Every structure is written in C-alpha cells, then in structure tokens.
Tab-separated table of C-alpha atoms and ligand atoms in Angstrom:
chain	number	residue	atom	x	y	z
A	8	UNK	CA	72.412	108.264	119.469
A	9	UNK	CA	75.583	107.845	116.707
A	10	UNK	CA	75.458	111.601	115.479
A	11	UNK	CA	76.111	112.305	119.235
A	12	UNK	CA	78.777	110.377	120.180
A	13	UNK	CA	80.709	111.674	117.050
A	14	UNK	CA	80.227	115.612	117.910
A	15	UNK	CA	81.408	114.463	121.690
A	16	UNK	CA	84.023	113.388	119.948
A	17	UNK	CA	84.954	115.842	118.319
A	18	UNK	CA	84.098	118.779	120.050
A	19	UNK	CA	85.896	119.668	123.666
A	20	UNK	CA	81.951	120.056	125.815
A	21	UNK	CA	81.686	122.541	128.876
A	22	UNK	CA	79.770	122.133	132.126
A	23	UNK	CA	79.737	124.327	135.249
A	24	UNK	CA	79.929	119.852	137.151
A	25	UNK	CA	83.235	119.773	138.770
A	26	UNK	CA	85.944	117.641	137.062
A	27	UNK	CA	86.218	115.380	140.468
A	28	UNK	CA	83.365	115.502	142.681
A	29	UNK	CA	85.051	114.274	145.790
A	30	UNK	CA	87.168	117.704	145.971
A	31	UNK	CA	84.222	119.301	146.083
A	32	UNK	CA	82.039	117.264	148.500
A	33	UNK	CA	85.622	117.809	150.491
A	34	UNK	CA	85.383	121.250	150.502
A	35	UNK	CA	81.393	121.562	150.602
A	36	UNK	CA	81.846	119.294	154.275
A	37	UNK	CA	84.454	121.909	155.411
A	38	UNK	CA	82.087	124.930	154.351
A	39	UNK	CA	79.168	123.250	156.030
A	40	UNK	CA	80.647	122.612	159.474
A	41	UNK	CA	81.565	125.809	159.715
A	42	UNK	CA	78.587	127.500	158.239
A	43	UNK	CA	77.391	125.722	161.708
A	44	UNK	CA	79.914	127.463	163.633
A	45	UNK	CA	79.632	130.335	162.498
A	46	UNK	CA	75.596	130.427	163.520
A	47	UNK	CA	77.146	128.457	167.498
A	48	UNK	CA	79.395	131.325	168.661
A	49	UNK	CA	77.532	134.326	166.652
A	50	UNK	CA	77.194	135.280	169.921
A	51	UNK	CA	80.686	135.398	170.500
A	52	UNK	CA	82.025	137.924	167.890
A	53	UNK	CA	80.499	141.250	167.012
A	54	UNK	CA	76.808	142.534	166.142
A	55	UNK	CA	78.135	144.640	163.413
A	56	UNK	CA	81.585	146.495	162.355
A	57	UNK	CA	83.475	148.403	160.141
A	58	UNK	CA	84.737	147.522	156.889
A	59	UNK	CA	88.261	148.172	157.130
A	60	UNK	CA	89.520	149.765	153.523
A	61	UNK	CA	90.814	146.389	152.210
A	62	UNK	CA	88.375	144.150	152.058
A	63	UNK	CA	85.905	147.265	150.905
A	64	UNK	CA	88.103	147.276	147.951
A	65	UNK	CA	87.650	143.734	146.734
A	66	UNK	CA	84.537	144.139	146.315
A	67	UNK	CA	85.735	147.152	143.078
A	68	UNK	CA	87.213	144.040	142.067
A	69	UNK	CA	86.708	143.814	138.023
A	70	UNK	CA	84.491	140.900	136.277
A	71	UNK	CA	87.102	137.896	136.911
A	72	UNK	CA	87.487	136.350	132.962
A	73	UNK	CA	89.231	133.556	134.485
A	74	UNK	CA	89.151	131.070	136.447
A	75	UNK	CA	89.708	130.504	140.688
A	76	UNK	CA	89.783	127.307	142.747
A	77	UNK	CA	86.883	126.152	144.160
A	78	UNK	CA	88.535	126.568	148.025
A	79	UNK	CA	89.552	130.342	146.446
A	80	UNK	CA	86.509	131.315	145.841
A	81	UNK	CA	85.317	130.290	149.115
A	82	UNK	CA	88.493	131.695	150.923
A	83	UNK	CA	87.857	135.015	150.001
A	84	UNK	CA	83.752	134.877	150.718
A	85	UNK	CA	84.627	133.835	153.838
A	86	UNK	CA	87.110	136.661	155.012
A	87	UNK	CA	84.744	139.393	153.360
A	88	UNK	CA	81.041	138.324	152.870
A	89	UNK	CA	80.811	136.461	156.260
A	90	UNK	CA	82.371	138.694	158.022
A	91	UNK	CA	81.221	142.134	158.109
A	92	UNK	CA	77.254	140.518	157.752
A	93	UNK	CA	74.583	143.035	158.938
A	94	UNK	CA	74.786	141.342	162.360
A	95	UNK	CA	70.871	140.794	161.885
A	96	UNK	CA	71.263	137.105	163.005
A	97	UNK	CA	72.884	138.075	166.516
A	98	UNK	CA	70.976	137.792	169.625
A	99	UNK	CA	71.683	142.087	170.240
A	100	UNK	CA	70.060	143.128	166.564
A	101	UNK	CA	66.719	144.929	167.012
A	102	UNK	CA	66.984	147.599	164.318
A	103	UNK	CA	63.954	148.295	161.745
A	104	UNK	CA	62.568	144.882	161.837
A	105	UNK	CA	63.849	141.752	160.572
A	106	UNK	CA	64.079	138.246	161.603
A	107	UNK	CA	67.412	136.423	162.587
A	108	UNK	CA	66.881	133.320	160.273
A	109	UNK	CA	68.311	130.209	161.249
A	110	UNK	CA	69.973	126.859	160.341
A	111	UNK	CA	67.360	124.526	158.899
A	112	UNK	CA	65.580	127.452	156.783
A	113	UNK	CA	69.719	127.866	155.237
A	114	UNK	CA	69.676	124.311	154.972
A	115	UNK	CA	66.398	124.252	152.971
A	116	UNK	CA	67.413	127.084	150.693
A	117	UNK	CA	70.736	125.059	150.409
A	118	UNK	CA	68.284	122.066	148.980
A	119	UNK	CA	65.552	123.632	146.814
A	120	UNK	CA	68.429	125.214	144.942
A	121	UNK	CA	70.955	122.122	144.402
A	122	UNK	CA	66.985	119.889	144.581
A	123	UNK	CA	66.332	123.017	141.372
A	124	UNK	CA	62.749	123.531	140.472
A	125	UNK	CA	60.972	126.707	138.916
A	126	UNK	CA	57.802	127.409	140.787
A	127	UNK	CA	56.178	128.702	137.888
A	128	UNK	CA	54.589	126.056	138.653
A	129	UNK	CA	53.964	122.555	136.489
A	130	UNK	CA	53.477	119.121	138.215
A	131	UNK	CA	56.564	117.826	140.309
A	132	UNK	CA	57.192	117.350	144.660
A	133	UNK	CA	58.357	121.327	144.739
A	134	UNK	CA	54.638	123.275	143.083
A	135	UNK	CA	53.143	121.027	145.939
A	136	UNK	CA	55.446	121.554	148.387
A	137	UNK	CA	54.554	125.370	147.905
A	138	UNK	CA	50.582	125.014	147.599
A	139	UNK	CA	50.850	123.418	150.926
A	140	UNK	CA	52.950	126.181	152.813
A	141	UNK	CA	50.775	129.217	151.054
A	142	UNK	CA	47.717	126.257	152.906
A	143	UNK	CA	49.513	126.576	156.674
A	144	UNK	CA	49.953	130.124	155.907
A	145	UNK	CA	45.966	130.376	155.718
A	146	UNK	CA	45.607	128.382	158.889
A	147	UNK	CA	47.897	129.883	160.496
A	148	UNK	CA	45.350	133.072	160.053
A	149	UNK	CA	42.385	131.432	160.026
A	150	UNK	CA	41.789	131.853	156.824
A	151	UNK	CA	39.150	129.396	155.037
A	152	UNK	CA	41.158	126.822	152.772
A	153	UNK	CA	38.906	127.635	149.704
A	154	UNK	CA	41.492	130.986	149.771
A	155	UNK	CA	44.165	131.644	147.565
A	156	UNK	CA	47.566	132.772	148.555
A	157	UNK	CA	50.506	133.206	146.715
A	158	UNK	CA	55.011	133.061	148.553
A	159	UNK	CA	56.112	136.269	146.975
A	160	UNK	CA	59.881	137.649	147.718
A	161	UNK	CA	58.448	139.720	151.141
A	162	UNK	CA	56.246	141.400	152.354
A	163	UNK	CA	56.314	145.069	149.493
A	164	UNK	CA	55.809	142.382	146.590
A	165	UNK	CA	52.524	140.430	149.044
A	166	UNK	CA	51.745	144.241	149.994
A	167	UNK	CA	51.144	144.786	146.422
A	168	UNK	CA	49.239	141.846	145.436
A	169	UNK	CA	46.528	142.457	147.955
A	170	UNK	CA	46.485	145.954	146.233
A	171	UNK	CA	46.447	144.901	143.127
A	172	UNK	CA	43.765	142.911	143.633
A	173	UNK	CA	41.507	145.473	145.402
A	174	UNK	CA	42.287	148.132	142.521
A	175	UNK	CA	41.134	145.650	139.669
A	176	UNK	CA	37.673	144.218	141.601
A	177	UNK	CA	36.654	147.895	142.578
A	178	UNK	CA	38.188	150.251	139.440
A	179	UNK	CA	34.154	149.527	137.730
A	180	UNK	CA	36.016	148.917	134.410
A	181	UNK	CA	38.098	146.257	132.871
A	182	UNK	CA	41.689	147.755	134.843
A	183	UNK	CA	44.335	145.124	133.190
A	184	UNK	CA	42.712	145.582	129.798
A	185	UNK	CA	42.260	148.974	129.428
A	186	UNK	CA	44.792	150.627	132.435
A	187	UNK	CA	43.556	153.381	135.238
A	188	UNK	CA	43.165	156.695	132.540
A	189	UNK	CA	40.347	154.050	131.830
A	190	UNK	CA	38.179	154.651	135.923
A	191	UNK	CA	35.417	156.298	135.888
A	192	UNK	CA	35.862	157.812	139.319
A	193	UNK	CA	38.631	158.315	140.906
A	194	UNK	CA	39.619	155.371	143.592
A	195	UNK	CA	40.917	155.784	146.965
A	196	UNK	CA	42.078	153.624	149.234
A	197	UNK	CA	42.957	154.158	152.928
A	198	UNK	CA	45.492	153.427	155.620
A	199	UNK	CA	46.937	155.407	158.847
A	200	UNK	CA	49.117	157.707	159.338
A	201	UNK	CA	51.565	155.409	160.472
A	202	UNK	CA	50.958	152.810	157.414
A	203	UNK	CA	53.873	151.481	155.917
A	204	UNK	CA	56.416	152.968	153.102
A	205	UNK	CA	55.469	149.907	150.997
A	206	UNK	CA	51.818	151.283	150.487
A	207	UNK	CA	53.286	154.236	148.933
A	208	UNK	CA	55.768	152.417	146.491
A	209	UNK	CA	52.328	150.602	146.165
A	210	UNK	CA	49.986	153.189	144.757
A	211	UNK	CA	52.555	154.651	142.403
A	212	UNK	CA	53.615	151.369	140.084
A	213	UNK	CA	49.179	150.752	140.587
A	214	UNK	CA	49.387	153.966	138.449
A	215	UNK	CA	46.685	154.469	140.963
A	216	UNK	CA	49.254	158.315	142.529
A	217	UNK	CA	50.732	158.184	146.509
A	218	UNK	CA	47.608	160.979	146.651
A	219	UNK	CA	45.074	158.610	145.915
A	220	UNK	CA	45.926	156.601	148.977
A	221	UNK	CA	44.963	158.382	152.094
A	222	UNK	CA	46.154	159.031	155.667
A	223	UNK	CA	43.653	158.857	157.575
A	224	UNK	CA	45.075	160.150	161.742
A	225	UNK	CA	45.575	157.723	164.215
A	226	UNK	CA	44.447	157.421	167.754
A	227	UNK	CA	46.605	157.556	171.067
A	228	UNK	CA	47.183	154.128	171.058
A	229	UNK	CA	49.026	155.423	166.846
A	230	UNK	CA	46.121	153.313	165.713
A	231	UNK	CA	43.814	153.817	162.840
A	232	UNK	CA	40.662	156.576	163.879
A	233	UNK	CA	37.664	155.008	162.756
A	234	UNK	CA	35.868	157.790	162.805
A	235	UNK	CA	37.831	160.046	161.042
A	236	UNK	CA	38.074	157.325	158.479
A	237	UNK	CA	34.490	157.201	157.868
A	238	UNK	CA	34.631	160.812	157.124
A	239	UNK	CA	37.019	161.039	154.838
A	240	UNK	CA	35.074	158.073	153.018
A	241	UNK	CA	31.777	160.457	153.255
A	242	UNK	CA	34.066	163.447	152.078
A	243	UNK	CA	35.411	161.547	149.449
A	244	UNK	CA	32.585	159.916	148.200
A	245	UNK	CA	30.668	163.833	147.978
A	246	UNK	CA	33.531	165.149	146.527
A	247	UNK	CA	33.569	162.152	143.701
A	248	UNK	CA	35.703	159.485	144.390
A	249	UNK	CA	35.236	155.801	143.989
A	250	UNK	CA	36.310	155.115	148.114
A	251	UNK	CA	37.646	151.046	147.457
A	252	UNK	CA	40.180	150.020	150.260
A	253	UNK	CA	41.047	150.215	153.538
A	254	UNK	CA	44.439	149.421	154.416
A	255	UNK	CA	44.698	148.104	157.675
A	256	UNK	CA	47.769	147.629	159.603
A	257	UNK	CA	48.213	144.589	162.429
A	258	UNK	CA	51.209	145.961	164.065
A	259	UNK	CA	53.653	149.344	162.570
A	260	UNK	CA	56.790	149.098	161.687
A	261	UNK	CA	57.230	152.345	164.299
A	262	UNK	CA	55.412	151.493	167.790
A	263	UNK	CA	54.233	147.602	166.497
A	264	UNK	CA	50.393	149.430	166.880
A	265	UNK	CA	47.789	147.031	166.100
A	266	UNK	CA	44.579	148.579	163.794
A	267	UNK	CA	41.604	147.502	165.282
A	268	UNK	CA	41.143	145.119	162.461
A	269	UNK	CA	37.286	144.220	163.664
A	270	UNK	CA	36.516	147.095	162.970
A	271	UNK	CA	37.748	147.829	160.043
A	272	UNK	CA	36.062	145.231	158.660
A	273	UNK	CA	32.710	145.850	160.514
A	274	UNK	CA	33.175	149.959	158.101
A	275	UNK	CA	34.600	148.132	154.649
A	276	UNK	CA	31.216	146.028	154.664
A	277	UNK	CA	29.132	148.896	155.582
A	278	UNK	CA	31.309	150.755	152.945
A	279	UNK	CA	31.770	148.200	150.318
A	280	UNK	CA	35.037	148.449	150.921
A	281	UNK	CA	38.328	145.758	149.961
A	282	UNK	CA	39.683	145.512	153.192
A	283	UNK	CA	43.335	144.414	153.008
A	284	UNK	CA	45.462	143.840	156.222
A	285	UNK	CA	49.193	144.638	156.098
A	286	UNK	CA	50.106	142.137	158.679
A	287	UNK	CA	53.922	141.921	157.891
A	288	UNK	CA	54.685	141.725	161.830
A	289	UNK	CA	52.123	141.180	163.566
A	290	UNK	CA	49.616	138.974	160.945
A	291	UNK	CA	51.778	135.853	162.799
A	292	UNK	CA	50.337	136.994	166.564
A	293	UNK	CA	47.765	134.843	165.356
A	294	UNK	CA	49.819	131.818	166.227
A	295	UNK	CA	50.802	133.357	169.875
A	296	UNK	CA	48.323	132.125	172.319
A	297	UNK	CA	49.326	135.055	174.706
A	298	UNK	CA	48.665	137.453	172.335
A	299	UNK	CA	46.691	135.967	169.653
A	300	UNK	CA	43.617	138.222	171.087
A	301	UNK	CA	45.063	140.880	169.757
A	302	UNK	CA	44.783	140.551	165.800
A	303	UNK	CA	41.525	139.428	166.014
A	304	UNK	CA	39.960	140.005	162.751
A	305	UNK	CA	42.841	139.382	160.195
A	306	UNK	CA	40.498	136.484	159.371
A	307	UNK	CA	37.825	138.646	158.113
A	308	UNK	CA	39.978	140.293	155.770
A	309	UNK	CA	39.751	139.907	152.353
A	310	UNK	CA	43.568	140.111	151.642
A	311	UNK	CA	46.630	139.600	153.535
A	312	UNK	CA	50.148	140.459	153.795
A	313	UNK	CA	52.169	138.787	155.997
A	314	UNK	CA	56.252	137.964	156.430
A	315	UNK	CA	57.427	134.807	157.039
A	316	UNK	CA	61.507	136.059	157.300
A	317	UNK	CA	60.033	138.182	159.628
A	318	UNK	CA	58.469	136.248	163.082
A	319	UNK	CA	59.147	132.789	161.228
A	320	UNK	CA	62.724	133.882	160.707
A	321	UNK	CA	63.249	131.701	157.581
A	322	UNK	CA	66.351	133.528	155.473
A	323	UNK	CA	65.832	135.991	153.122
A	324	UNK	CA	63.282	136.857	151.344
A	325	UNK	CA	59.715	135.405	151.764
A	326	UNK	CA	56.837	137.038	151.987
A	327	UNK	CA	52.754	135.786	151.174
A	328	UNK	CA	49.483	137.456	150.261
A	329	UNK	CA	46.650	135.475	150.867
A	330	UNK	CA	43.196	136.450	149.321
A	331	UNK	CA	40.228	135.795	150.284
A	332	UNK	CA	38.926	135.232	146.595
A	333	UNK	CA	40.414	132.715	144.606
A	334	UNK	CA	38.716	133.599	141.388
A	335	UNK	CA	39.239	137.391	142.448
A	336	UNK	CA	43.714	137.170	142.776
A	337	UNK	CA	44.031	134.376	139.751
A	338	UNK	CA	41.896	136.958	137.374
A	339	UNK	CA	44.286	139.782	138.052
A	340	UNK	CA	47.310	138.111	136.886
A	341	UNK	CA	46.288	134.826	134.653
A	342	UNK	CA	47.512	135.668	131.196
A	343	UNK	CA	46.838	132.514	128.564
A	344	UNK	CA	50.508	131.495	127.001
A	345	UNK	CA	49.955	129.871	124.150
A	346	UNK	CA	53.520	127.562	124.949
A	347	UNK	CA	52.245	127.587	129.094
A	348	UNK	CA	49.402	125.198	128.113
A	349	UNK	CA	47.928	122.655	130.637
A	350	UNK	CA	48.462	119.286	129.517
A	351	UNK	CA	47.196	116.316	130.696
A	352	UNK	CA	49.544	114.228	132.299
A	353	UNK	CA	53.032	115.434	132.290
A	354	UNK	CA	55.126	117.748	134.290
A	355	UNK	CA	52.642	120.447	132.592
A	356	UNK	CA	49.496	118.991	134.193
A	357	UNK	CA	50.354	120.535	137.278
A	358	UNK	CA	49.066	124.345	138.658
A	359	UNK	CA	50.786	127.658	136.746
A	360	UNK	CA	52.091	128.576	140.292
A	361	UNK	CA	52.991	131.653	137.944
A	362	UNK	CA	49.149	132.817	137.703
A	363	UNK	CA	48.407	134.064	140.885
A	364	UNK	CA	51.330	137.338	141.050
A	365	UNK	CA	53.617	138.866	138.701
A	366	UNK	CA	56.712	136.848	138.656
A	367	UNK	CA	57.524	133.709	135.944
A	368	UNK	CA	60.315	131.595	136.952
A	369	UNK	CA	59.405	131.438	140.925
A	370	UNK	CA	61.777	130.247	143.528
A	371	UNK	CA	61.068	127.701	145.818
A	372	UNK	CA	60.695	129.984	149.094
A	373	UNK	CA	58.613	126.970	150.649
A	374	UNK	CA	61.192	124.516	151.077
A	375	UNK	CA	62.737	126.431	153.857
A	376	UNK	CA	59.617	127.922	155.448
A	377	UNK	CA	58.431	124.236	155.773
A	378	UNK	CA	61.235	122.175	156.876
A	379	UNK	CA	61.629	125.042	159.908
A	380	UNK	CA	58.005	124.522	160.502
A	381	UNK	CA	57.860	121.073	160.431
A	382	UNK	CA	61.315	120.931	162.515
A	383	UNK	CA	59.893	122.631	165.817
A	384	UNK	CA	55.739	122.644	164.876
A	385	UNK	CA	53.765	125.842	165.180
A	386	UNK	CA	53.455	126.008	168.374
A	387	UNK	CA	56.746	126.741	168.993
A	388	UNK	CA	57.417	128.888	166.597
A	389	UNK	CA	53.689	131.209	169.062
A	390	UNK	CA	55.514	130.799	171.883
A	391	UNK	CA	58.885	132.381	170.638
A	392	UNK	CA	56.518	135.414	169.245
A	393	UNK	CA	54.979	135.538	172.777
A	394	UNK	CA	58.678	135.557	174.267
A	395	UNK	CA	59.651	138.650	172.359
A	396	UNK	CA	56.836	140.338	173.034
A	397	UNK	CA	57.122	139.270	177.111
A	398	UNK	CA	60.920	140.822	175.924
A	399	UNK	CA	59.644	143.957	174.863
A	400	UNK	CA	57.220	144.203	178.128
A	401	UNK	CA	60.791	143.725	180.359
A	402	UNK	CA	63.172	146.411	178.832
A	403	UNK	CA	59.981	148.898	178.990
A	404	UNK	CA	59.919	147.888	182.588
A	405	UNK	CA	64.381	148.405	182.668
A	406	UNK	CA	63.611	151.546	180.732
A	407	UNK	CA	61.036	152.659	183.222
A	408	UNK	CA	63.186	151.641	186.240
A	409	UNK	CA	65.912	153.787	185.044
A	410	UNK	CA	65.876	157.833	186.127
A	411	UNK	CA	68.151	158.729	182.700
A	412	UNK	CA	66.095	157.449	180.593
A	413	UNK	CA	62.158	158.351	178.815
A	414	UNK	CA	60.209	155.653	177.599
A	415	UNK	CA	57.581	157.038	174.787
A	416	UNK	CA	54.755	154.602	175.538
A	417	UNK	CA	54.013	151.352	176.908
A	418	UNK	CA	54.428	148.568	174.597
A	419	UNK	CA	51.699	146.583	172.636
A	420	UNK	CA	53.584	143.431	170.844
A	421	UNK	CA	57.469	143.379	170.231
A	422	UNK	CA	58.835	147.464	169.628
A	423	UNK	CA	59.782	150.411	171.961
A	424	UNK	CA	60.980	153.064	171.904
A	425	UNK	CA	62.947	155.043	174.783
A	426	UNK	CA	66.058	157.879	174.954
A	427	UNK	CA	68.675	158.876	177.631
A	428	UNK	CA	67.272	161.512	178.712
A	429	UNK	CA	69.679	164.138	180.573
A	430	UNK	CA	67.155	166.811	180.581
A	431	UNK	CA	68.533	168.355	177.028
A	432	UNK	CA	65.498	168.996	174.701
A	433	UNK	CA	65.569	169.514	170.310
A	434	UNK	CA	68.408	168.660	167.883
A	435	UNK	CA	70.552	168.699	170.582
A	436	UNK	CA	68.802	165.634	172.297
A	437	UNK	CA	67.958	164.075	169.367
A	438	UNK	CA	71.888	164.252	168.229
A	439	UNK	CA	73.195	162.795	171.646
A	440	UNK	CA	70.703	160.206	170.968
A	441	UNK	CA	71.317	159.066	167.335
A	442	UNK	CA	75.589	159.221	168.992
A	443	UNK	CA	74.422	156.157	171.552
A	444	UNK	CA	72.804	154.515	168.872
A	445	UNK	CA	76.205	155.099	166.369
A	446	UNK	CA	77.729	153.511	168.959
A	447	UNK	CA	75.918	151.115	169.925
A	448	UNK	CA	76.263	149.450	166.884
A	449	UNK	CA	80.591	150.637	166.197
A	450	UNK	CA	81.418	149.096	169.541
A	451	UNK	CA	79.735	146.149	167.884
A	452	UNK	CA	77.395	146.293	171.183
A	453	UNK	CA	73.752	145.860	170.358
A	454	UNK	CA	72.322	147.496	167.165
A	455	UNK	CA	69.348	149.642	167.598
A	456	UNK	CA	67.222	151.770	164.646
A	457	UNK	CA	65.899	155.469	165.787
A	458	UNK	CA	62.388	156.608	164.536
A	459	UNK	CA	60.204	160.460	164.925
A	460	UNK	CA	56.745	159.660	166.922
A	461	UNK	CA	54.564	162.558	166.285
A	462	UNK	CA	57.591	164.839	165.935
A	463	UNK	CA	59.736	163.577	168.460
A	464	UNK	CA	63.285	161.569	167.810
A	465	UNK	CA	63.009	157.932	169.933
A	466	UNK	CA	65.814	155.139	169.927
A	467	UNK	CA	63.866	152.092	168.902
A	468	UNK	CA	63.809	148.426	169.752
A	469	UNK	CA	62.233	145.694	167.672
A	470	UNK	CA	62.390	142.622	169.620
A	471	UNK	CA	62.109	139.796	166.033
A	472	UNK	CA	64.853	137.809	167.406
A	473	UNK	CA	64.587	134.199	168.765
A	474	UNK	CA	68.443	134.647	170.540
A	475	UNK	CA	67.830	137.146	172.439
A	476	UNK	CA	67.596	136.660	176.492
A	477	UNK	CA	66.744	138.935	179.007
A	478	UNK	CA	70.490	139.026	180.341
A	479	UNK	CA	70.974	141.086	176.789
A	480	UNK	CA	68.389	143.805	177.282
A	481	UNK	CA	70.093	144.485	180.972
A	482	UNK	CA	73.345	144.656	178.970
A	483	UNK	CA	71.629	147.106	177.170
A	484	UNK	CA	70.621	149.090	179.346
A	485	UNK	CA	73.640	149.607	180.976
A	486	UNK	CA	75.118	150.330	177.790
A	487	UNK	CA	72.884	152.848	177.510
A	488	UNK	CA	73.348	154.582	180.467
A	489	UNK	CA	77.375	154.760	180.574
A	490	UNK	CA	77.666	155.942	176.904
A	491	UNK	CA	74.719	158.499	177.796
A	492	UNK	CA	77.022	160.108	180.666
A	493	UNK	CA	80.400	159.553	178.708
A	494	UNK	CA	79.013	161.887	175.709
A	495	UNK	CA	77.942	164.210	177.749
A	496	UNK	CA	80.859	164.006	179.683
A	497	UNK	CA	82.762	164.847	176.203
A	498	UNK	CA	80.862	167.561	176.150
A	499	UNK	CA	80.061	167.005	172.318
A	500	UNK	CA	78.063	164.527	170.358
A	501	UNK	CA	79.232	165.025	166.674
A	502	UNK	CA	82.019	162.430	167.259
B	183	LIG	C1	58.382	144.752	156.930
B	183	LIG	C2	56.833	145.546	156.163
B	183	LIG	C3	56.874	145.517	154.747
B	183	LIG	C4	57.307	145.187	154.076
B	183	LIG	O1	57.530	144.047	154.128
B	183	LIG	P1	59.473	143.250	153.283
B	183	LIG	O2	59.939	142.130	153.559
B	183	LIG	O3	60.438	144.306	154.199
B	183	LIG	O4	59.517	143.771	151.906
B	183	LIG	C5	55.735	146.264	155.033
B	183	LIG	N1	54.026	146.250	156.346
B	183	LIG	C6	54.805	146.161	157.504
B	183	LIG	C7	54.017	146.437	157.996
B	183	LIG	C8	56.254	146.463	157.436
B	183	LIG	O5	57.026	145.734	158.817
C-alpha cells in the first residue's frame, strides 16, 4: 500500500477515464438524444447518398498523435459516419439480405461494452445470459434442450462451426490431431446449386476444398432435387468417396427457396450423413405462425446456422450455431489450457464458452438479442416475419398488375425478383435494369440489388425490415416505372 502510494506520488499515471465525468455525462446525453432522433427521422432521409470528396477525404487522415476533445471527435463522427450510412435501417432498404437493427439492441450493445465482460466464459452474469440466449434460439427452432450452441459473428461463422463438427465426426480419423490428409476416403459434402458462398469458404478453410462440396441441381422452385442428390451420393460411394454431410438451405439468398428439410433429414438418416441446415434466412420462420410450416424438419438437423442480425433485427454482429450432439460440438473445439483451469469457486468456476468455437475473447452479443426479445416478446418477432412475407406477396401483386414489369416467379417468402421490360433482351435489358437500380440508390429512393437466376438478370427485393410499409412498395413500383420510362426515353443506359 505504502509503496503504491509512494510511486503514485512520483509518477504521473495516466488513464483513459475522463478528467471530468460531468462533461462526459452531458456529451453522452446529447449523443443519446441525437441517436434517438436519428432513428425517429430515418424515413425522412435518403436511403443512401454518395459522399462528397471532402467527406471521403476525412478517411485518409493519418494516425492521430495528439488529443482531440471528445466533443470534437463526436462531431466528426456525426458529420461523416452517421451522415453516410449503408442505409439498411431505412424503411426502403431491400438489398441483399440483412436486418434493420433496433434501438433496444443498440442500447444493449452500448451496455455490453460498458459492462465490458469477456464472453470467453467464466462465472458471471453475462456468461449465463449468453447461454440463455443460445437456449432461447433452441427453443425458437424446436431444438432439444440437450443440444449445444454458440453465438458467433454471423451466419458464415455459424455455418463454419456446424461444418467443422460434421467433418470431425464423419472423418473416421482424429482429424484434429492428424489433419485432413489422414482421412482415408475423401469426404463429400452436398448442397444445392443455390447454396450460399460462405459454404465454399468453409470447405476451403476446413481443408476439404471447394470440389468436395457437390452442388446438386434444383427443381423449378429452386429447391434441391432430392432424387439427384440420392444419385450423386451413390455415385460418389461407388467412386470411393465418403459422403459425409448434406447442407439443406432454409431460405436461399437468391429467391428464398426452402429445401425440403424433412426429406433431407430422412435421406441423411438413411445414408448416414450429417444433416446441417443453413437457416441464416429462414430458420427464424419457425417463430412466425402463418409460415412456420415452411421450415418443418429444421428441428431434425444435426446442426443449424441462424442469424439474429437478419430477422431478429439485432445490430451487427450476431449469428448462432446450434449442434444437436453437445459432446461432438465440444469435441471439435475444446482445448485444455493450463492457464484456463476451472476452479471450484470464483470467476473461473463457470463454463468456458470458448470451448464451442474458434474465438477466445468473445463479445457480449447476447445482451442486444436478450433485451429486444424481452421487450417485445418472441411473438411479435414472429408477426414481423409474417408481415414481411405478406408484404412481398403484396409487391408481387403490384408487379403482376403493372404491364411494363415482369415477375420472375411467385415468391415463397420475403424475396422477389422482377424487372422492367420494355421489350428488350440480353445485355440491353440487363443494362437498363442495372441503371434503374443505380438511380434508385443515387436518388435516395430505395435500395434494391440484383441477381442472376437460371442465367437471367433480375432486380431483387428482400424485405427483412420492420420499418417497411405497403406505401413504400407502392412508391417503389411507381419509381421503377418512372425511371424505366425516363432512361428508355433518353435512349441510353450507360450514364
Ligand atoms: C446471410 C447468409 C449467410 C451468411 O451470413 P452472414 O451473417 O452474412 O455471415 C449464409 N447463408 C445464407 C443463406 C445467408 O442468407
């Protein structure tokens, strides 16, 4: 004690804490007020806008060496970052596939950072809440309570967790110890030709290689063709491969197609394959009363990846991997570390959550999910999913009713593809629709994306948005037709 006091007297020790807490309190109140207004007024701002050169230039400033008052730091963030967002919290953002966040979740992220716990594990409240949110995810999907799971950065990581367990269980050798080169028969994984690109990355990272993931053709509804899958499995067996895992997709990113999960579960059982479901889009449909039947069978999977930062609208990032066989899950990742021995009491008497994945230090992702679920109740999230699916049907109806628009196919869930069609084909049609998409973005009206389905280019709308209203969709149709006419009248599409 004396030594400490003595040294404190001799050394000017520094801290990151502010010299004046009252000042920080005032600034924080302002930041929170402005943040609330930012969300309240989001509809009045453009979905997206291009950054002027001077704002862009701010991001080339070199490493700051001397201090800046916090108020000035905050001011710069307001002018730059807050003013030029991607746009996905806006009611008319329907590009790619992401959630639209929520205030309570943001408050949760703030409090998680303030409380500061490391979710690598240990005996503390945040650790218990992390496990509780995993348990809630199991409950939402009808997974058994004995299953395990982990919160990760997103769906891609959640898929890697599931596929890693699948590989290790099916390898036939101790692949953790001896590596993939010790596997006797090369493993084969299967998914549809609509499978998400993260699985390719996973296969590469797992050392199995992209070619070990066989893409199986899809039917007219873009669901995996079960007969073709069965044929591929027996062909591979005959050729000396070991069929190891089938990946079902509950909601493809192109069109929202949902593979026949019950049929896949049955086939996996018959063929002794691991059954993984990529439910990043659709797993949570299990909580939506009008549509839950579409994902029946998901509860039969050996592992599932789901994405609370999509249809639970949690602020980025949070994904979740669930594994039916908890021992297999731990067996894929647990490492005994001498400096992490559990103690009978104290902080190290809890569970090491790091044993369920690749990360050691982990953020407190659970709080933002927990707070929003607690505030609204899971039933409301289910209704919001039904609402988005109903909105897409409504939009498909508007598209069909408008002679200058062409619908790709009737939507299954919350994704629809369409295009403006003035009687063009091929590259000219693609260029026209791309131009419509870009002008919608640049004029701040709406954010759509595009895709290619069966070789055809389409504009794509995915509504994972609790702020979207039907009048936003009326506006979209009106503006697409207006821009289509305008660009066609200008006689060029490359501006
Ligand atoms: C979004 C998505 C992923 C990847 O999830 P991230 O959270 O973006 O990492 C994987 N599969 C499907 C079907 C998806 O829609």
